[in-house]
Coordinates of C-alpha atoms in Angstrom, one line a residue:
Chain Y
M1 CA 58.2 -141.8 -142.4
D2 CA 59.9 -142.2 -145.7
A3 CA 60.5 -139.1 -147.8
V4 CA 59.4 -140.9 -150.9
F5 CA 56.2 -142.0 -149.1
I6 CA 55.3 -138.4 -148.2
E7 CA 56.2 -137.2 -151.7
T8 CA 53.9 -139.7 -153.3
L9 CA 51.1 -138.8 -151.0
W10 CA 51.7 -135.1 -151.7
I11 CA 51.5 -135.6 -155.5
T12 CA 48.3 -137.6 -155.0
A13 CA 46.8 -134.8 -152.8
K14 CA 48.0 -132.1 -155.2
L15 CA 46.4 -133.9 -158.2
A16 CA 43.1 -134.4 -156.4
I17 CA 42.8 -130.9 -155.0
L18 CA 43.8 -129.1 -158.3
T19 CA 41.4 -131.4 -160.2
T20 CA 38.5 -130.6 -157.8
L21 CA 39.2 -126.9 -157.9
T22 CA 39.4 -126.7 -161.7
L23 CA 36.2 -128.8 -162.0
L24 CA 34.4 -126.5 -159.5
I25 CA 35.2 -123.5 -161.6
L26 CA 34.3 -125.2 -164.9
G27 CA 31.5 -127.3 -163.5
M28 CA 29.3 -124.6 -162.0
P29 CA 28.5 -122.8 -165.3
F30 CA 28.4 -126.0 -167.2
S31 CA 25.9 -127.7 -164.8
Y32 CA 23.8 -124.5 -164.8
F33 CA 23.7 -124.6 -168.6
L34 CA 22.7 -128.3 -168.6
A35 CA 20.1 -127.9 -165.8
Y36 CA 18.3 -125.0 -167.4
S37 CA 18.7 -125.2 -171.2
H38 CA 16.6 -127.3 -173.4
F39 CA 17.8 -128.0 -176.9
R40 CA 17.6 -130.9 -179.3
L41 CA 21.2 -132.1 -179.0
K42 CA 21.1 -132.1 -175.2
P43 CA 21.2 -135.9 -174.9
V44 CA 24.4 -135.9 -176.9
I45 CA 26.1 -133.4 -174.7
E46 CA 24.9 -135.3 -171.6
A47 CA 26.2 -138.5 -173.1
I48 CA 29.6 -137.0 -173.7
V49 CA 29.8 -135.8 -170.1
S50 CA 28.9 -139.2 -168.8
M51 CA 31.3 -141.2 -171.0
P52 CA 34.0 -141.3 -168.3
L53 CA 31.6 -143.3 -166.2
V54 CA 31.4 -146.2 -168.6
L55 CA 34.5 -146.0 -170.8
P56 CA 37.5 -148.2 -169.8
P57 CA 40.1 -145.8 -168.5
S58 CA 42.6 -147.2 -171.0
V59 CA 40.4 -145.8 -173.9
I60 CA 40.5 -142.3 -172.4
G61 CA 44.2 -142.7 -171.6
Y62 CA 44.9 -143.8 -175.2
Y63 CA 43.1 -140.8 -176.7
M64 CA 44.8 -138.4 -174.3
L65 CA 48.2 -139.7 -175.4
V66 CA 47.3 -139.3 -179.0
A67 CA 46.1 -135.8 -178.4
Y68 CA 49.3 -134.9 -176.5
S69 CA 51.6 -136.5 -179.1
P70 CA 53.5 -133.9 -181.2
K71 CA 52.7 -136.2 -184.2
Y72 CA 49.2 -134.7 -184.2
W73 CA 48.1 -131.1 -184.4
F74 CA 47.3 -130.4 -180.7
G75 CA 50.5 -131.8 -179.3
D76 CA 52.3 -130.3 -182.2
M77 CA 51.0 -126.8 -181.5
L78 CA 51.8 -127.1 -177.8
Q79 CA 55.4 -128.1 -178.7
K80 CA 55.9 -125.3 -181.2
I81 CA 54.2 -122.4 -179.3
F82 CA 54.7 -123.2 -175.6
N83 CA 57.5 -125.8 -175.8
I84 CA 55.4 -128.1 -173.6
R85 CA 55.1 -131.8 -173.8
L86 CA 52.1 -133.0 -171.9
A87 CA 52.7 -136.7 -172.1
F88 CA 54.3 -138.1 -168.9
S89 CA 54.0 -134.8 -167.1
F90 CA 52.0 -133.7 -164.1
E91 CA 50.2 -131.1 -166.1
G92 CA 49.2 -133.7 -168.7
V93 CA 47.9 -135.9 -166.0
L94 CA 46.0 -133.0 -164.5
I95 CA 44.2 -132.3 -167.8
A96 CA 43.3 -136.0 -168.2
S97 CA 42.1 -136.1 -164.6
V98 CA 39.8 -133.1 -165.1
I99 CA 38.3 -134.8 -168.1
F100 CA 37.6 -138.2 -166.5
S101 CA 36.3 -136.7 -163.3
L102 CA 33.9 -134.3 -165.1
P103 CA 30.7 -136.3 -164.6
F104 CA 31.4 -136.6 -160.9
M105 CA 31.2 -132.8 -160.5
V106 CA 28.7 -131.9 -163.1
Q107 CA 26.0 -134.6 -162.5
P108 CA 25.3 -134.0 -158.8
L109 CA 25.3 -130.2 -159.4
Q110 CA 23.0 -130.5 -162.4
N111 CA 20.6 -132.8 -160.6
G112 CA 20.5 -130.5 -157.6
L113 CA 19.8 -127.5 -159.7
S114 CA 17.0 -129.0 -161.7
A115 CA 15.4 -130.3 -158.5
L116 CA 15.0 -126.8 -157.2
P117 CA 11.5 -125.3 -157.6
L118 CA 11.4 -123.2 -160.8
N119 CA 9.9 -120.2 -159.0
L120 CA 12.9 -119.7 -156.7
R121 CA 14.8 -118.4 -159.7
E122 CA 11.8 -116.4 -161.0
A123 CA 11.2 -114.8 -157.6
S124 CA 14.7 -113.6 -157.5
Y125 CA 14.4 -112.1 -161.0
T126 CA 11.2 -110.3 -160.0
L127 CA 13.1 -108.9 -157.1
G128 CA 15.6 -107.3 -159.5
K129 CA 18.5 -109.7 -159.2
T130 CA 20.7 -110.8 -162.1
K131 CA 21.1 -114.4 -163.1
T132 CA 24.6 -114.5 -161.6
I133 CA 23.6 -113.1 -158.3
T134 CA 20.6 -115.4 -158.3
F135 CA 23.0 -118.4 -158.9
F136 CA 25.3 -117.5 -156.0
K137 CA 22.8 -116.2 -153.5
V138 CA 19.7 -118.3 -154.1
L139 CA 20.5 -121.4 -156.1
L140 CA 23.9 -122.5 -154.8
P141 CA 23.0 -122.2 -151.1
N142 CA 20.0 -124.3 -151.6
I143 CA 21.9 -127.2 -153.2
K144 CA 24.5 -127.5 -150.5
P145 CA 24.1 -131.3 -150.2
S146 CA 24.6 -131.6 -154.0
L147 CA 27.6 -129.3 -153.8
I148 CA 29.2 -131.3 -151.0
T149 CA 28.5 -134.6 -152.8
A150 CA 30.0 -133.3 -156.0
I151 CA 33.2 -132.1 -154.3
A152 CA 33.6 -135.3 -152.2
L153 CA 32.9 -137.6 -155.2
T154 CA 35.3 -135.8 -157.5
F155 CA 38.1 -135.8 -154.9
A156 CA 37.6 -139.5 -154.0
H157 CA 37.4 -140.6 -157.6
C158 CA 40.6 -138.7 -158.4
I159 CA 42.5 -140.3 -155.6
G160 CA 41.3 -143.7 -156.8
E161 CA 42.2 -143.4 -160.5
F162 CA 44.9 -145.8 -161.7
G163 CA 44.8 -146.7 -165.3
I164 CA 44.6 -143.2 -166.9
V165 CA 47.3 -141.7 -164.6
L166 CA 49.6 -144.7 -165.4
M167 CA 49.1 -144.4 -169.2
V168 CA 49.3 -140.6 -169.5
G169 CA 51.7 -140.0 -166.6
G170 CA 54.0 -143.0 -166.8
N171 CA 54.7 -143.6 -163.2
M172 CA 57.5 -141.2 -162.7
P173 CA 58.5 -140.8 -159.1
G174 CA 58.2 -137.2 -157.9
E175 CA 56.2 -136.2 -160.9
T176 CA 53.3 -138.5 -161.8
R177 CA 53.6 -141.4 -159.3
V178 CA 50.4 -141.3 -157.3
A179 CA 49.5 -143.5 -154.4
S180 CA 47.3 -145.9 -156.4
I181 CA 50.2 -146.6 -158.8
A182 CA 52.7 -146.8 -156.0
I183 CA 50.8 -149.6 -154.3
Y184 CA 51.1 -151.6 -157.5
D185 CA 54.8 -150.8 -157.7
E186 CA 55.6 -151.8 -154.1
I187 CA 53.8 -155.1 -154.5
Q188 CA 55.8 -155.9 -157.6
S189 CA 58.9 -155.1 -155.5
L190 CA 57.6 -157.3 -152.7
N191 CA 57.5 -154.3 -150.3
F192 CA 54.2 -155.3 -148.8
N193 CA 54.6 -153.1 -145.7
T194 CA 54.8 -150.0 -147.8
A195 CA 52.0 -151.1 -150.0
N196 CA 49.9 -151.7 -147.0
K197 CA 50.5 -148.2 -145.7
Y198 CA 49.4 -146.6 -149.0
A199 CA 46.4 -148.9 -149.3
F200 CA 45.2 -148.1 -145.8
I201 CA 45.5 -144.3 -146.3
L202 CA 43.6 -144.5 -149.5
F203 CA 40.9 -146.7 -148.0
L204 CA 40.5 -144.4 -145.0
I205 CA 40.2 -141.2 -147.2
S206 CA 37.6 -142.8 -149.5
F207 CA 35.6 -144.2 -146.6
V208 CA 35.6 -140.8 -144.8
M209 CA 34.5 -139.0 -148.0
L210 CA 31.6 -141.4 -148.5
I211 CA 30.5 -141.2 -144.8
L212 CA 30.5 -137.4 -145.2
I213 CA 28.4 -137.6 -148.4
Y214 CA 25.8 -139.9 -146.8
T215 CA 25.6 -137.9 -143.6
V216 CA 25.1 -134.6 -145.4
N217 CA 22.4 -136.1 -147.6
K218 CA 20.6 -137.9 -144.7
K219 CA 20.4 -134.6 -142.7
H220 CA 19.0 -132.9 -145.8
D221 CA 16.4 -135.5 -146.3
T222 CA 15.2 -135.5 -142.7
W223 CA 15.0 -131.7 -142.8
K224 CA 12.9 -131.9 -145.9
M225 CA 10.4 -134.3 -144.2
I226 CA 9.5 -131.7 -141.5
Chain C
M1 CA 0.3 -91.7 -175.0
E2 CA -1.0 -90.7 -171.5
N3 CA 1.4 -91.5 -168.8
D4 CA -1.2 -93.3 -166.6
I5 CA -2.4 -95.8 -169.1
I6 CA -1.2 -99.4 -169.6
K7 CA -1.9 -100.9 -173.0
I8 CA -1.7 -104.6 -173.4
D9 CA -2.2 -106.4 -176.7
V10 CA -0.6 -109.8 -176.6
Q11 CA -0.9 -113.2 -178.2
K12 CA 0.5 -116.5 -177.2
E13 CA -0.1 -120.1 -178.2
L14 CA -0.4 -122.3 -175.1
L15 CA -0.7 -126.0 -174.5
S16 CA -3.2 -126.2 -171.7
A17 CA -4.9 -129.2 -170.0
N18 CA -7.7 -128.8 -172.6
G19 CA -5.4 -128.8 -175.6
R20 CA -4.0 -126.0 -177.6
L21 CA -5.2 -122.6 -176.6
N22 CA -4.7 -119.3 -178.4
L23 CA -4.4 -116.6 -175.9
H24 CA -5.2 -113.2 -177.2
I25 CA -5.6 -110.4 -174.7
N26 CA -6.4 -106.8 -175.6
A27 CA -6.9 -104.6 -172.6
T28 CA -6.3 -101.1 -171.3
L29 CA -5.6 -100.6 -167.6
K30 CA -5.4 -97.4 -165.5
K31 CA -2.4 -97.0 -163.2
G32 CA -3.3 -97.0 -159.6
E33 CA -6.2 -99.4 -160.0
L34 CA -6.6 -102.9 -158.6
T35 CA -7.6 -105.2 -161.4
V36 CA -8.7 -108.8 -160.9
L37 CA -8.1 -111.3 -163.7
F38 CA -11.0 -113.7 -163.1
G39 CA -11.7 -117.0 -164.8
D40 CA -11.5 -120.8 -164.6
S41 CA -8.3 -122.8 -164.4
G42 CA -6.6 -123.0 -167.7
A43 CA -8.2 -119.9 -169.1
G44 CA -4.9 -118.1 -169.4
K45 CA -4.9 -115.7 -166.5
T46 CA -1.6 -116.8 -165.0
T47 CA 0.1 -116.7 -168.4
L48 CA -1.2 -113.2 -168.9
L49 CA 0.2 -112.2 -165.5
R50 CA 3.6 -113.8 -166.3
M51 CA 3.7 -111.9 -169.6
V52 CA 3.1 -108.6 -167.8
S53 CA 5.8 -109.5 -165.3
G54 CA 8.3 -110.5 -168.0
L55 CA 8.7 -114.1 -166.8
T56 CA 7.1 -115.3 -170.0
A57 CA 7.3 -113.7 -173.4
P58 CA 4.3 -113.3 -175.7
D59 CA 4.5 -114.6 -179.2
K60 CA 3.2 -111.4 -180.7
G61 CA 2.0 -107.9 -179.6
Y62 CA 3.1 -105.2 -177.2
I63 CA 2.9 -104.1 -173.6
K64 CA 3.2 -100.4 -173.1
V65 CA 3.3 -99.0 -169.6
G66 CA 2.8 -95.2 -169.7
N67 CA 5.5 -93.9 -171.9
S68 CA 7.8 -96.9 -171.6
V69 CA 7.6 -100.0 -173.8
W70 CA 8.0 -103.2 -171.8
F71 CA 7.5 -105.5 -174.7
D72 CA 7.2 -105.0 -178.5
E73 CA 7.6 -108.0 -180.7
K74 CA 8.0 -105.8 -183.8
T75 CA 11.0 -103.9 -182.5
N76 CA 12.4 -106.8 -180.5
I77 CA 12.0 -105.1 -177.1
N78 CA 11.6 -107.5 -174.2
L79 CA 12.4 -106.0 -170.8
P80 CA 13.5 -108.7 -168.3
P81 CA 11.6 -108.8 -165.0
Q82 CA 14.6 -107.2 -163.3
K83 CA 14.0 -104.0 -165.3
R84 CA 10.3 -103.8 -164.8
N85 CA 9.5 -102.2 -161.4
I86 CA 7.3 -105.0 -160.2
G87 CA 6.6 -107.1 -157.1
Y88 CA 5.4 -110.6 -157.8
V89 CA 3.6 -113.0 -155.3
F90 CA 3.5 -116.6 -156.4
Q91 CA 0.8 -119.1 -155.6
D92 CA 3.2 -121.3 -153.6
Y93 CA 5.1 -118.3 -152.1
A94 CA 8.6 -119.1 -153.5
L95 CA 10.3 -118.0 -150.3
F96 CA 14.1 -118.7 -150.2
P97 CA 14.6 -121.6 -147.7
N98 CA 18.2 -120.7 -147.0
M99 CA 17.3 -117.2 -145.7
T100 CA 15.5 -116.0 -142.6
V101 CA 12.3 -114.0 -142.9
F102 CA 14.2 -110.8 -142.5
E103 CA 16.8 -111.8 -145.1
N104 CA 14.0 -112.9 -147.5
I105 CA 12.4 -109.5 -147.3
A106 CA 15.7 -107.5 -147.4
F107 CA 16.9 -109.5 -150.4
G108 CA 14.8 -107.4 -152.9
Q109 CA 16.3 -104.1 -151.8
K110 CA 18.9 -102.5 -154.0
E111 CA 20.3 -100.3 -151.2
K112 CA 19.7 -101.9 -147.8
N113 CA 17.2 -100.1 -145.7
Y114 CA 16.7 -102.3 -142.7
K115 CA 14.4 -99.8 -141.1
Y116 CA 11.9 -100.3 -143.9
V117 CA 12.2 -104.0 -143.7
S118 CA 11.3 -103.9 -140.0
E119 CA 8.4 -101.6 -140.9
L120 CA 7.1 -104.1 -143.4
I121 CA 7.5 -107.0 -140.9
E122 CA 5.6 -105.0 -138.3
R123 CA 2.9 -104.1 -140.8
F124 CA 2.2 -107.6 -141.9
G125 CA 2.2 -109.0 -138.4
I126 CA 5.2 -111.4 -138.8
S127 CA 7.5 -109.9 -136.1
E128 CA 7.7 -113.1 -134.1
F129 CA 9.3 -115.0 -137.0
T130 CA 11.8 -112.3 -138.0
N131 CA 14.9 -114.4 -137.5
Q132 CA 13.4 -117.8 -138.4
K133 CA 13.8 -119.6 -141.7
P134 CA 10.4 -119.9 -143.4
V135 CA 10.3 -123.7 -143.8
K136 CA 8.2 -124.5 -140.7
L137 CA 5.7 -121.6 -141.0
S138 CA 2.0 -122.0 -142.0
G139 CA 0.6 -121.0 -145.4
G140 CA -0.9 -117.8 -144.1
Q141 CA 2.4 -116.7 -142.5
K142 CA 4.4 -117.6 -145.6
Q143 CA 2.0 -115.6 -147.8
R144 CA 2.4 -112.5 -145.5
I145 CA 6.2 -112.9 -145.9
A146 CA 5.9 -113.2 -149.6
L147 CA 3.7 -110.1 -149.8
A148 CA 6.1 -108.1 -147.6
R149 CA 9.1 -109.3 -149.7
S150 CA 7.4 -108.2 -152.9
L151 CA 7.0 -104.7 -151.6
A152 CA 10.5 -104.3 -150.2
R153 CA 11.9 -102.6 -153.3
K154 CA 8.9 -100.2 -153.4
P155 CA 7.7 -101.3 -156.8
D156 CA 5.1 -99.5 -158.9
F157 CA 3.2 -102.6 -159.8
L158 CA 2.1 -105.6 -157.7
L159 CA 1.3 -108.8 -159.5
L160 CA -0.3 -111.6 -157.5
D161 CA -0.9 -115.1 -158.9
E162 CA -3.8 -116.7 -157.0
P163 CA -2.0 -115.9 -153.7
L164 CA -4.8 -117.1 -151.4
S165 CA -6.2 -120.1 -153.1
A166 CA -4.3 -122.6 -150.9
L167 CA -5.5 -121.0 -147.6
D168 CA -8.5 -121.4 -145.3
S169 CA -11.3 -118.9 -145.9
N170 CA -10.9 -117.1 -142.6
I171 CA -7.2 -116.5 -143.3
R172 CA -8.1 -115.5 -146.8
I173 CA -10.3 -112.7 -145.5
S174 CA -7.6 -111.1 -143.4
L175 CA -5.0 -111.5 -146.2
Q176 CA -7.4 -109.9 -148.7
D177 CA -7.3 -106.9 -146.3
E178 CA -3.5 -106.9 -146.3
I179 CA -3.5 -106.9 -150.1
L180 CA -5.8 -104.0 -150.2
K181 CA -3.8 -102.1 -147.7
A182 CA -0.6 -102.8 -149.6
H183 CA -2.2 -101.5 -152.8
Q184 CA -3.4 -98.3 -151.2
F185 CA -0.4 -97.7 -149.0
G186 CA 2.1 -98.1 -151.8
N187 CA 0.0 -96.3 -154.5
L188 CA 0.4 -99.4 -156.6
T189 CA -1.1 -100.6 -159.8
T190 CA -2.2 -104.1 -158.8
L191 CA -3.1 -107.1 -160.9
L192 CA -4.6 -110.0 -159.0
V193 CA -5.3 -113.4 -160.5
S194 CA -8.2 -115.1 -158.7
H195 CA -11.1 -117.5 -159.3
D196 CA -12.7 -116.5 -155.9
L197 CA -15.8 -114.4 -156.3
T198 CA -15.4 -112.9 -152.8
E199 CA -12.0 -111.6 -153.6
V200 CA -13.3 -110.0 -156.7
F201 CA -16.0 -108.1 -154.8
R202 CA -13.9 -107.2 -151.9
L203 CA -10.8 -105.9 -153.8
A204 CA -11.4 -105.2 -157.4
Q205 CA -11.9 -101.8 -158.9
N206 CA -11.8 -103.4 -162.3
V207 CA -12.4 -107.0 -163.4
L208 CA -11.2 -108.8 -166.6
K209 CA -13.1 -112.0 -167.1
I210 CA -11.0 -114.4 -169.1
E211 CA -12.4 -117.5 -170.8
N212 CA -10.6 -119.7 -173.3
G213 CA -7.8 -117.2 -173.7
K214 CA -9.9 -114.1 -174.4
I215 CA -11.5 -111.4 -172.3
T216 CA -15.2 -112.0 -172.4
R217 CA -16.3 -109.3 -170.0
S218 CA -14.7 -106.3 -168.3
G219 CA -15.7 -103.6 -165.9
K220 CA -16.6 -103.0 -162.4
P221 CA -17.4 -106.1 -160.3
G222 CA -21.0 -105.1 -159.7
K223 CA -21.6 -104.6 -163.3
L224 CA -20.3 -108.0 -164.2
F225 CA -21.8 -110.3 -161.7
I226 CA -24.8 -108.8 -160.2
N227 CA -27.8 -108.6 -162.4
N228 CA -29.3 -105.2 -161.6
Q229 CA -32.6 -106.2 -163.1
I230 CA -33.1 -108.3 -160.1
S231 CA -34.9 -106.3 -157.5
G232 CA -34.2 -108.8 -154.8
K233 CA -33.4 -107.5 -151.4
V234 CA -31.0 -110.2 -150.5
Q235 CA -28.5 -111.4 -153.0
L236 CA -25.9 -114.1 -152.4
T237 CA -23.3 -115.4 -154.9
G238 CA -21.8 -118.8 -154.8
S239 CA -21.5 -122.1 -156.6
V240 CA -23.8 -125.1 -156.9
I241 CA -22.3 -128.2 -155.2
R242 CA -25.2 -130.6 -155.5
I243 CA -28.5 -131.0 -157.5
E244 CA -30.9 -133.5 -156.0
K245 CA -34.2 -134.4 -157.6
Q246 CA -37.1 -134.5 -155.2
D247 CA -40.6 -135.5 -156.3
T248 CA -41.7 -132.4 -158.3
F249 CA -38.9 -130.1 -157.8
Y250 CA -35.1 -129.9 -157.4
L251 CA -33.1 -129.2 -154.3
L252 CA -29.9 -127.4 -154.9
T253 CA -27.1 -127.1 -152.4
V254 CA -25.1 -123.9 -152.8
V255 CA -21.9 -122.8 -151.1
T256 CA -21.4 -119.1 -150.9
G257 CA -18.2 -117.1 -151.0
M258 CA -18.0 -117.1 -147.3
N259 CA -18.2 -120.9 -147.2
Q260 CA -21.8 -121.0 -146.1
I261 CA -24.0 -123.8 -147.2
I262 CA -27.6 -123.0 -148.2
K263 CA -30.3 -125.1 -149.8
V264 CA -32.6 -123.7 -152.4
T265 CA -35.6 -125.2 -154.1
A266 CA -36.1 -124.8 -157.8
F267 CA -38.4 -126.0 -160.5
P268 CA -37.1 -127.9 -163.5
N269 CA -37.5 -124.8 -165.7
D270 CA -35.3 -122.7 -163.4
I271 CA -32.4 -125.1 -163.4
K272 CA -32.1 -125.7 -167.1
D273 CA -28.7 -124.2 -167.5
L274 CA -27.4 -125.1 -164.1
Y275 CA -24.9 -127.8 -163.3
E276 CA -22.6 -128.7 -160.4
G277 CA -19.9 -126.1 -160.1
A278 CA -21.9 -123.4 -161.8
Q279 CA -21.5 -119.9 -160.4
V280 CA -25.0 -118.6 -159.3
V281 CA -26.7 -115.8 -157.6
V282 CA -29.4 -116.6 -155.0
F283 CA -31.8 -113.8 -154.2
S284 CA -35.0 -113.3 -152.3
K285 CA -37.7 -111.0 -153.5
A286 CA -40.8 -110.9 -151.5
L287 CA -39.7 -111.4 -147.9
N288 CA -37.8 -109.0 -145.7
P289 CA -34.8 -110.9 -144.4
I290 CA -34.6 -111.3 -140.6
I291 CA -31.4 -110.8 -138.9
M292 CA -30.3 -112.4 -135.6
K293 CA -27.1 -112.3 -133.7
L294 CA -25.2 -115.6 -133.8

């Protein structure tokens, strides 16, 4: 197999895995907060979280480029203090990827948590356990299907993203050229064989992820019916 | 303040099924006693229990347990449930589905003492389910597990929210025994929410009758529910389930606490303040009751 082919797949996998891990760490407290807090501006926060589901990727990509640009304060600060330019870098793409995959991690977790009976949490508190211990030992184990769905969806969505990665990353081989963009490239260069290989792998991974999600949820539903 | 007194003076505005309710409870309890909070649904008993447990905060007032303050709105003290040494039994058990019976019970312990967990399992008669997850067990079994779990960390207080209302009456009786044993064995102060008169009589040393958010009567169960001016030899308590008009009198069907159905005749004058669902006492004056083996 081609070294370039493997390198492209490696970048795709790296992006998806790092995005999923970052979102797991950020998403758990955030979804806990959304599931159990009630405040007036909650619909606004929930709308912001859901935006990546409906916004065209080019809109998000555009705003990311603006944010990264040294012409504006954020990019300027990054340049001056850390000497980093995020546009057209892997790190820049990673940050954008975390933002546009946010709802895929947060929403299943939030829904899973709010579907749990309220008194599970309360029982744990009356048994002397802190909120953190309750989250990891009582709540999380009881939303396993939601957790698996969240991880699988985030991973699959990240692998499938095209527009934002292209805009923010710029299709640089070895740096930001992921499989979804490589397909487009190869077709432009009439390398249909290579394009086919990429397409097939992406198709297979996405398909397997979805089968996993549906199998896990089906088992959970049947178990509930008993 | 004496160390064995619990003083409660709390207020809370609730939205109940009957509209806005102003809960105002002022009560003094003795440590070591089993008190039943008795009343109809929506009267505020569960809210009171939750305020004592720390799961719900009162709007105003204080809860002082011996020399420690659990809640005081004026000084902004509100101990979370974790810091009040309580065991709480929920009406729908709240067992953790991801843990076995053993793990559920051991969960509450700060330092693991597996010997004590096994003792509790033995005492509540649930040994055969020790390594099973609770999902497939019956209501009575689940409630035993919930009781055992609440005692695992050896609390000083046991709070029970209508623990037996979803169970059959024969299972209720044996579980009432378990609650009594747990109370005595652990030297606990127990607060039990119930609308079952049988439970009140079998378990309570002290009763607080709560109506529309206020305590309307308190004291020993006999004092509250049995009219001692009645010199009847046989007294049964229960509730009216049907009132049928016959020609010159009424025929009332009453179900007693033990789920027995009896029919009583009454004249129009007698039934003036009776209605279906009313709690009543049925007594017999003149005759000696005859007893026969079933």
